[in-house]
Tab-separated table of C-alpha atoms in Angstrom:
chain	number	residue	atom	x	y	z
Q	114	MET	CA	24.080	-33.461	66.217
Q	115	ILE	CA	21.123	-34.324	64.371
Q	116	GLY	CA	19.855	-31.553	62.316
Q	117	VAL	CA	16.601	-29.709	63.164
Q	118	LYS	CA	13.362	-31.582	62.035
Q	119	HIS	CA	11.436	-29.745	59.239
Q	120	VAL	CA	7.796	-30.818	58.932
Q	121	VAL	CA	6.455	-29.848	55.815
Q	122	ARG	CA	2.710	-29.915	55.630
Q	123	THR	CA	1.211	-29.711	52.190
Q	124	ALA	CA	-2.140	-31.380	52.840
Q	125	LEU	CA	-4.080	-28.314	54.068
Q	126	ALA	CA	-2.930	-26.099	51.218
Q	127	ALA	CA	-3.563	-28.878	48.695
Q	128	ALA	CA	-7.145	-29.481	49.853
Q	129	LEU	CA	-7.967	-25.905	50.101
Q	130	GLY	CA	-6.730	-25.411	46.491
Q	131	MET	CA	-8.939	-28.107	45.379
Q	132	GLY	CA	-11.895	-27.024	47.317
Q	133	LEU	CA	-11.945	-30.086	49.627
Q	134	GLY	CA	-13.144	-30.253	53.163
Q	135	LEU	CA	-11.093	-30.130	56.359
Q	136	SER	CA	-11.512	-33.928	57.021
Q	137	ALA	CA	-9.709	-34.640	53.737
Q	138	ALA	CA	-6.976	-32.034	54.519
Q	139	TYR	CA	-6.000	-33.913	57.690
Q	140	ALA	CA	-5.609	-37.309	55.782
Q	141	GLU	CA	-1.880	-37.135	55.718
Q	142	THR	CA	0.680	-39.438	54.241
Q	143	LYS	CA	3.559	-39.225	56.662
Q	144	ILE	CA	7.053	-39.534	54.933
Q	145	GLY	CA	10.389	-39.585	56.832
Q	146	ILE	CA	13.536	-38.177	55.130
Q	147	ALA	CA	16.856	-39.218	56.324
Q	148	GLN	CA	19.614	-37.212	54.790
Q	149	PHE	CA	23.214	-37.739	55.589
Q	150	GLY	CA	24.044	-33.780	55.467
Q	151	LYS	CA	23.392	-30.679	53.762
Q	152	HIS	CA	25.034	-30.745	50.390
Q	153	PRO	CA	23.766	-29.401	46.981
Q	154	GLN	CA	23.350	-32.678	45.303
Q	155	LEU	CA	21.631	-34.301	48.121
Q	156	ASP	CA	19.522	-31.175	48.658
Q	157	GLU	CA	18.551	-31.254	45.020
Q	158	THR	CA	17.541	-34.900	45.284
Q	159	VAL	CA	15.152	-34.167	48.250
Q	160	THR	CA	13.639	-31.268	46.750
Q	161	ALA	CA	12.945	-33.024	43.494
Q	162	PHE	CA	11.510	-36.040	45.469
Q	163	LYS	CA	8.988	-33.949	47.276
Q	164	ALA	CA	7.907	-31.945	44.263
Q	165	GLU	CA	7.563	-35.088	42.145
Q	166	LEU	CA	5.478	-36.694	44.682
Q	167	VAL	CA	2.840	-33.889	44.510
Q	168	LYS	CA	2.886	-34.174	40.657
Q	169	LEU	CA	2.155	-37.972	41.054
Q	170	GLY	CA	-0.892	-37.134	43.136
Q	171	ILE	CA	0.402	-37.548	46.700
Q	172	ALA	CA	-0.794	-34.095	47.484
Q	173	ASP	CA	-1.362	-34.954	51.227
Q	174	ALA	CA	2.304	-35.660	52.077
Q	175	VAL	CA	3.869	-34.528	55.269
Q	176	PHE	CA	7.585	-34.626	55.427
Q	177	ASP	CA	9.497	-35.098	58.471
Q	178	GLU	CA	13.238	-34.309	57.545
Q	179	LEU	CA	16.307	-35.006	59.666
Q	180	GLN	CA	20.145	-34.871	58.720
Q	181	VAL	CA	23.317	-35.725	60.778
Q	182	ASN	CA	25.839	-33.424	59.335
Q	183	PHE	CA	27.701	-36.365	57.775
Q	184	ASP	CA	28.296	-38.020	61.234
Q	185	ALA	CA	27.751	-41.614	60.593
Q	186	THR	CA	27.546	-42.504	64.290
Q	187	LEU	CA	24.274	-40.557	64.404
Q	188	ILE	CA	22.498	-42.459	61.588
Q	189	PRO	CA	20.956	-45.134	63.913
Q	190	GLN	CA	19.516	-42.214	66.269
Q	191	MET	CA	18.151	-40.389	63.177
Q	192	VAL	CA	16.469	-43.351	61.647
Q	193	THR	CA	15.005	-44.528	64.868
Q	194	LYS	CA	13.522	-41.160	65.470
Q	195	LEU	CA	12.020	-40.946	62.112
Q	196	ALA	CA	10.483	-44.545	62.287
Q	197	SER	CA	8.982	-43.918	65.663
Q	198	ALA	CA	6.372	-41.584	63.966
Q	199	ASN	CA	5.072	-44.551	61.823
Q	200	PRO	CA	5.643	-43.102	58.502
Q	201	LYS	CA	4.201	-44.636	55.361
Q	202	LEU	CA	7.876	-44.862	54.153
Q	203	ILE	CA	11.349	-43.461	54.578
Q	204	LEU	CA	13.512	-41.832	52.142
Q	205	ALA	CA	17.250	-42.622	52.959
Q	206	VAL	CA	19.670	-40.358	51.017
Q	207	THR	CA	23.054	-41.901	50.468
Q	208	THR	CA	24.533	-45.318	51.058
Q	209	PRO	CA	25.424	-45.016	54.648
Q	210	VAL	CA	22.025	-43.728	55.581
Q	211	ALA	CA	20.330	-46.498	53.574
Q	212	GLN	CA	22.577	-49.217	55.113
Q	213	GLY	CA	21.684	-47.826	58.559
Q	214	ALA	CA	17.954	-47.592	57.714
Q	215	ARG	CA	18.101	-51.319	56.521
Q	216	GLN	CA	19.609	-52.514	59.845
Q	217	ILE	CA	17.177	-50.512	61.926
Q	218	VAL	CA	13.866	-50.769	59.946
Q	219	GLY	CA	14.559	-53.402	57.478
Q	220	ASN	CA	12.257	-56.149	59.075
Q	221	THR	CA	9.637	-53.853	60.716
Q	222	GLY	CA	7.400	-53.549	57.749
Q	223	THR	CA	8.269	-49.738	57.106
Q	224	PRO	CA	9.446	-49.514	53.579
Q	225	VAL	CA	12.574	-47.619	52.669
Q	226	VAL	CA	13.307	-45.935	49.416
Q	227	PHE	CA	16.830	-45.095	48.952
Q	228	ALA	CA	18.284	-42.212	46.739
Q	229	ALA	CA	21.771	-41.141	45.690
Q	230	VAL	CA	23.023	-44.753	46.247
Q	231	THR	CA	25.582	-45.765	43.452
Q	232	ASP	CA	25.427	-49.435	43.672
Q	233	PRO	CA	22.622	-50.963	45.896
Q	234	VAL	CA	23.685	-54.456	45.029
Q	235	VAL	CA	27.242	-53.964	46.186
Q	236	ALA	CA	25.946	-52.143	49.307
Q	237	LYS	CA	23.643	-55.046	50.001
Q	238	LEU	CA	20.471	-53.053	49.856
Q	239	THR	CA	18.947	-54.997	47.020
Q	240	PRO	CA	19.497	-58.571	45.914
Q	241	SER	CA	19.914	-57.448	42.252
Q	242	TRP	CA	19.249	-54.649	39.766
Q	243	GLU	CA	16.201	-56.551	38.857
Q	244	ALA	CA	14.318	-56.509	42.042
Q	245	GLY	CA	13.799	-54.818	45.218
Q	246	ASP	CA	14.412	-56.241	48.779
Q	247	LYS	CA	11.480	-57.085	50.956
Q	248	ASN	CA	11.223	-53.555	52.249
Q	249	MET	CA	13.717	-51.515	50.231
Q	250	THR	CA	14.283	-50.207	46.751
Q	251	GLY	CA	15.326	-46.806	45.327
Q	252	ALA	CA	16.940	-44.715	42.888
Q	253	SER	CA	20.639	-45.056	42.132
Q	254	ASP	CA	22.994	-42.025	41.117
Q	255	LEU	CA	25.154	-44.522	39.235
Q	256	GLN	CA	26.706	-42.755	36.404
Q	257	ASP	CA	27.073	-44.293	32.962
Q	258	VAL	CA	30.885	-44.760	33.478
Q	259	ASN	CA	31.604	-45.679	29.983
Q	260	SER	CA	30.064	-42.385	28.932
Q	261	VAL	CA	32.083	-40.559	31.589
Q	262	VAL	CA	35.294	-42.010	30.260
Q	263	LYS	CA	34.460	-41.479	26.644
Q	264	PHE	CA	33.724	-37.760	27.548
Q	265	ILE	CA	37.135	-37.647	29.329
Q	266	LYS	CA	38.835	-39.021	26.288
Q	267	GLN	CA	37.085	-36.775	23.964
Q	268	LEU	CA	37.988	-33.542	26.025
Q	269	LEU	CA	41.560	-34.831	26.524
Q	270	PRO	CA	42.481	-36.987	23.518
Q	271	ASP	CA	46.123	-37.204	24.425
Q	272	ALA	CA	45.480	-38.515	28.015
Q	273	LYS	CA	46.811	-41.904	28.764
Q	274	ARG	CA	46.662	-42.080	32.479
Q	275	LEU	CA	43.461	-41.419	34.480
Q	276	ALA	CA	43.711	-40.703	38.317
Q	277	TYR	CA	40.623	-41.842	40.416
Q	278	LEU	CA	40.204	-40.411	43.823
Q	279	TYR	CA	38.216	-42.473	46.170
Q	280	ASN	CA	37.332	-43.595	49.592
Q	281	PRO	CA	38.231	-47.419	49.891
Q	282	GLY	CA	35.968	-47.575	52.888
Q	283	GLU	CA	32.860	-46.541	51.008
Q	284	ASP	CA	31.001	-49.044	48.943
Q	285	ASN	CA	29.832	-46.538	46.317
Q	286	ASP	CA	33.500	-45.367	45.525
Q	287	VAL	CA	34.735	-49.080	45.241
Q	288	ALA	CA	31.886	-49.967	42.852
Q	289	VAL	CA	32.732	-47.049	40.566
Q	290	LEU	CA	36.481	-48.036	40.600
Q	291	LYS	CA	35.547	-51.392	39.305
Q	292	LEU	CA	33.517	-49.770	36.284
Q	293	ILE	CA	36.076	-47.038	35.678
Q	294	LYS	CA	38.797	-49.696	35.183
Q	295	GLU	CA	36.732	-51.563	32.618
Q	296	ALA	CA	35.823	-48.390	30.719
Q	297	ALA	CA	39.232	-46.938	30.868
Q	298	ALA	CA	40.729	-50.058	29.275
Q	299	ALA	CA	38.322	-49.718	26.453
Q	300	GLN	CA	39.411	-46.231	25.803
Q	301	GLY	CA	43.245	-46.944	26.181
Q	302	LEU	CA	43.591	-45.294	29.543
Q	303	THR	CA	45.451	-46.630	32.539
Q	304	VAL	CA	43.699	-46.004	35.895
Q	305	VAL	CA	45.974	-44.513	38.785
Q	306	GLU	CA	44.203	-45.280	42.058
Q	307	VAL	CA	44.283	-42.661	44.818
Q	308	GLY	CA	42.734	-43.997	47.940
Q	309	LEU	CA	41.749	-41.492	50.671
Q	310	ASP	CA	40.522	-42.138	54.150
Q	311	ASN	CA	40.540	-38.635	55.381
Q	312	THR	CA	40.545	-35.177	53.878
Q	313	ASN	CA	43.737	-34.068	55.448
Q	314	ASP	CA	45.687	-36.255	53.095
Q	315	ILE	CA	44.357	-34.809	49.957
Q	316	PRO	CA	46.894	-32.092	49.185
Q	317	MET	CA	49.851	-34.653	49.542
Q	318	ARG	CA	48.127	-37.579	47.691
Q	319	VAL	CA	47.015	-35.267	44.844
Q	320	SER	CA	50.472	-33.583	44.517
Q	321	SER	CA	52.195	-37.056	44.315
Q	322	LEU	CA	50.452	-37.554	41.013
Q	323	ALA	CA	52.804	-35.176	39.072
Q	324	GLY	CA	54.265	-37.028	36.200
Q	325	LYS	CA	52.081	-40.053	37.100
Q	326	ALA	CA	48.595	-38.858	35.714
Q	327	ASP	CA	47.151	-36.710	32.693
Q	328	VAL	CA	43.675	-36.261	34.231
Q	329	ILE	CA	41.854	-36.756	37.572
Q	330	TYR	CA	38.285	-37.919	37.840
Q	331	VAL	CA	36.495	-37.258	41.136
Q	332	PRO	CA	33.384	-39.381	41.712
Q	333	ALA	CA	30.308	-38.511	43.707
Q	334	SER	CA	32.099	-39.546	46.776
Q	335	ASN	CA	30.815	-38.415	50.296
Q	336	LEU	CA	34.412	-38.006	51.428
Q	337	VAL	CA	35.962	-36.309	48.455
Q	338	GLN	CA	33.184	-34.141	46.911
Q	339	PRO	CA	32.983	-31.824	49.814
Q	340	ALA	CA	36.752	-31.438	49.631
Q	341	VAL	CA	36.908	-30.518	45.968
Q	342	PRO	CA	38.353	-26.926	46.578
Q	343	ALA	CA	41.447	-28.814	48.189
Q	344	VAL	CA	41.602	-31.255	45.347
Q	345	ALA	CA	41.385	-28.323	42.801
Q	346	ALA	CA	44.068	-26.500	44.458
Q	347	ALA	CA	46.545	-29.334	44.504
Q	348	ALA	CA	45.822	-30.532	41.125
Q	349	LEU	CA	46.248	-26.951	39.578
Q	350	SER	CA	49.709	-26.695	41.229
Q	351	ILE	CA	50.915	-29.596	39.027
Q	352	ASN	CA	48.908	-28.681	35.951
Q	353	ILE	CA	46.481	-31.699	35.863
Q	354	PRO	CA	42.867	-30.983	34.904
Q	355	ILE	CA	40.073	-32.439	36.772
Q	356	VAL	CA	36.801	-33.988	35.483
Q	357	ASN	CA	34.261	-34.068	38.341
Q	358	ALA	CA	30.979	-35.895	39.001
Q	359	SER	CA	29.370	-32.497	40.012
Q	360	ALA	CA	28.858	-29.529	37.528
Q	361	GLN	CA	28.713	-27.075	40.406
Q	362	ALA	CA	32.507	-27.186	40.848
Q	363	VAL	CA	32.775	-26.205	37.192
Q	364	ARG	CA	30.427	-23.163	37.759
Q	365	ASP	CA	32.438	-22.254	40.729
Q	366	GLY	CA	35.580	-22.086	38.642
Q	367	LEU	CA	37.312	-24.889	40.643
Q	368	VAL	CA	37.585	-27.670	38.021
Q	369	ALA	CA	37.929	-27.950	34.150
Q	370	ALA	CA	34.777	-30.166	33.533
Q	371	ALA	CA	32.166	-32.265	34.745
Q	372	PHE	CA	29.930	-35.085	33.315
Q	373	GLU	CA	27.171	-35.585	35.967
Q	374	VAL	CA	24.008	-37.362	36.761
Q	375	SER	CA	21.102	-35.006	37.340
Q	376	TYR	CA	20.157	-35.363	41.023
Q	377	THR	CA	16.791	-33.888	40.062
Q	378	LYS	CA	16.223	-37.049	38.005
Q	379	VAL	CA	17.469	-39.206	40.845
Q	380	GLY	CA	14.860	-37.537	43.142
Q	381	GLN	CA	12.214	-37.908	40.729
Q	382	ASN	CA	12.973	-41.569	40.168
Q	383	ALA	CA	12.749	-42.102	43.859
Q	384	ALA	CA	9.384	-40.436	44.065
Q	385	LYS	CA	8.050	-42.623	41.476
Q	386	LEU	CA	8.906	-45.693	43.428
Q	387	ALA	CA	7.567	-44.244	46.458
Q	388	ALA	CA	4.287	-43.402	44.829
Q	389	GLU	CA	3.902	-47.004	43.726
Q	390	ILE	CA	4.561	-48.144	47.290
Q	391	ILE	CA	2.141	-45.815	48.787
Q	392	ALA	CA	-0.533	-47.136	46.180
Q	393	GLY	CA	0.064	-50.636	47.533
Q	394	LYS	CA	2.710	-52.222	45.299
Q	395	SER	CA	4.974	-54.727	46.754
Q	396	VAL	CA	8.420	-53.153	47.401
Q	397	ALA	CA	10.200	-56.487	46.403
Q	398	THR	CA	8.622	-56.180	42.950
Q	399	LEU	CA	10.167	-52.662	42.274
Q	400	ALA	CA	13.467	-52.815	40.759
Q	401	PRO	CA	16.034	-50.155	41.650
Q	402	ILE	CA	16.312	-47.325	39.034
Q	403	LYS	CA	19.556	-46.292	37.392
Q	404	PRO	CA	20.026	-43.089	35.411
Q	405	SER	CA	20.102	-43.424	31.634
Q	406	TYR	CA	22.668	-41.746	29.456
Q	407	ALA	CA	20.218	-39.041	28.868
Q	408	ASP	CA	20.015	-38.185	32.571
Q	409	HIS	CA	23.663	-36.798	32.422
Q	410	THR	CA	24.883	-33.447	31.435
Q	411	ALA	CA	28.422	-32.191	30.566
Q	412	LEU	CA	29.769	-28.699	31.506
Q	413	ILE	CA	33.290	-27.323	30.686
Q	414	ASN	CA	35.145	-24.266	32.125
Q	415	GLU	CA	37.555	-23.206	29.345
Q	416	LYS	CA	39.455	-20.816	31.644
Q	417	VAL	CA	40.283	-23.508	34.206
Q	418	LEU	CA	41.153	-25.956	31.392
Q	419	GLU	CA	43.630	-23.563	29.940
Q	420	LYS	CA	45.146	-22.879	33.260
Q	421	ALA	CA	46.135	-26.664	33.215
Q	422	GLY	CA	47.634	-26.256	29.827
Q	423	HIS	CA	44.680	-27.677	27.661
Q	424	LYS	CA	42.128	-26.390	25.281
Q	425	ALA	CA	38.783	-27.877	24.392
Q	426	PRO	CA	38.961	-29.664	21.048
Q	427	ASP	CA	36.881	-28.322	18.186
Q	428	SER	CA	34.388	-31.145	18.529
Q	429	PHE	CA	32.775	-29.342	21.487
Q	430	LYS	CA	32.428	-26.151	19.538
Q	431	ASP	CA	28.679	-26.542	19.268
Q	432	CYS	CA	27.993	-28.516	22.494
Q	433	GLY	CA	26.423	-25.695	24.350
Q	434	CYS	CA	28.172	-26.980	27.468
Q	435	PHE	CA	30.586	-24.152	28.310
Q	436	VAL	CA	30.309	-22.099	31.398
Q	437	LYS	CA	29.349	-18.483	30.489
C-alpha cells in the first residue's frame, strides 16, 4: 500500500514571517517526494533536503510525500500519482524509485532529482559522473570505499578475509562490490562474496562464514540494512565482527563499528541541485554529486567489538568515535 500523502505547506508561514502579502504566500513551488519506505537513513535524507531548500531560498515549497513500504511493484503508481500534480520536480529516494521515475516521467519534462543512489551511471540514470541526463540528476550516497576498507584494516589489522553481504539483484550493491574488491586488494584483503536475495537466508549464509572470514562489511543495501539485527545475531554466534554502512546499528549495540556517509549531506546535496533546477538551470548540465571523504563519519562500539574477540588498536585512542 502506498503510504499516506503528507503535504507540507511552508509558503504561508514563510510569507507571514517576512511580512509579505497573501498573494505571495500562495505562490507555491510544488515538489513531489517519492520514498521507497520509512527508514532512518532515508528519512534523514528527506528531512535534510527540505530544510536545505528553505536555506537556499525556496521558502514557498510545498512537498507532496509518498512511500511504498519497500514494495517495488507500487513504485509506478506512486510516481504517477506525484507527477499528476504537475510538480516543479520530483525527489526520488533510492535507486529502485529513481529507476521507476525515469521510466514514467523521464521524457515528460518533469525533472527528477535522485538521492541515496549509489552509482547512477551503473543504474543508467545519468550518462556519466560528469553530467546529468536530460531530466535527471541527483545526489549519490556512494561511500569512499577506499577509505572504508582502510578503516576496516586499521580497526582489525590482522584481518585477511573480508566478507561482503549484498543483493545481486540490486545495482547499488553490485556497484559497491566491484569497488570493494579493488580497495581490498590494495589493503591485502581477500573478499568473500555473500549474495542474498531474501532475508530468510541471512542466518544460514552468515553462519556459513565461520572459518572463512575475519570481518563482515554490510553496505547501504535496501535488502540487507533492514535485516542488520539478524546479520548481527548470526555473526556474533561465530565471533565475526561487523563494520556497517550505518552508524545507528553501532549505537543500538548490534555491530562493532561503522564508517558511513552522512545522509544529511546527501539530502543537502540533492537540495542544491533542486534549487538550481528551480532557478532554471538545465538538468543535463548538472553533474551528480558524490560524497567526499569529509562527508563520512566513524563510530565504534567497544563492547560489541570485544564480544567478537577484538580490541580497538591504540591508534583510535583519541578519535572521539566511540559509543558512550
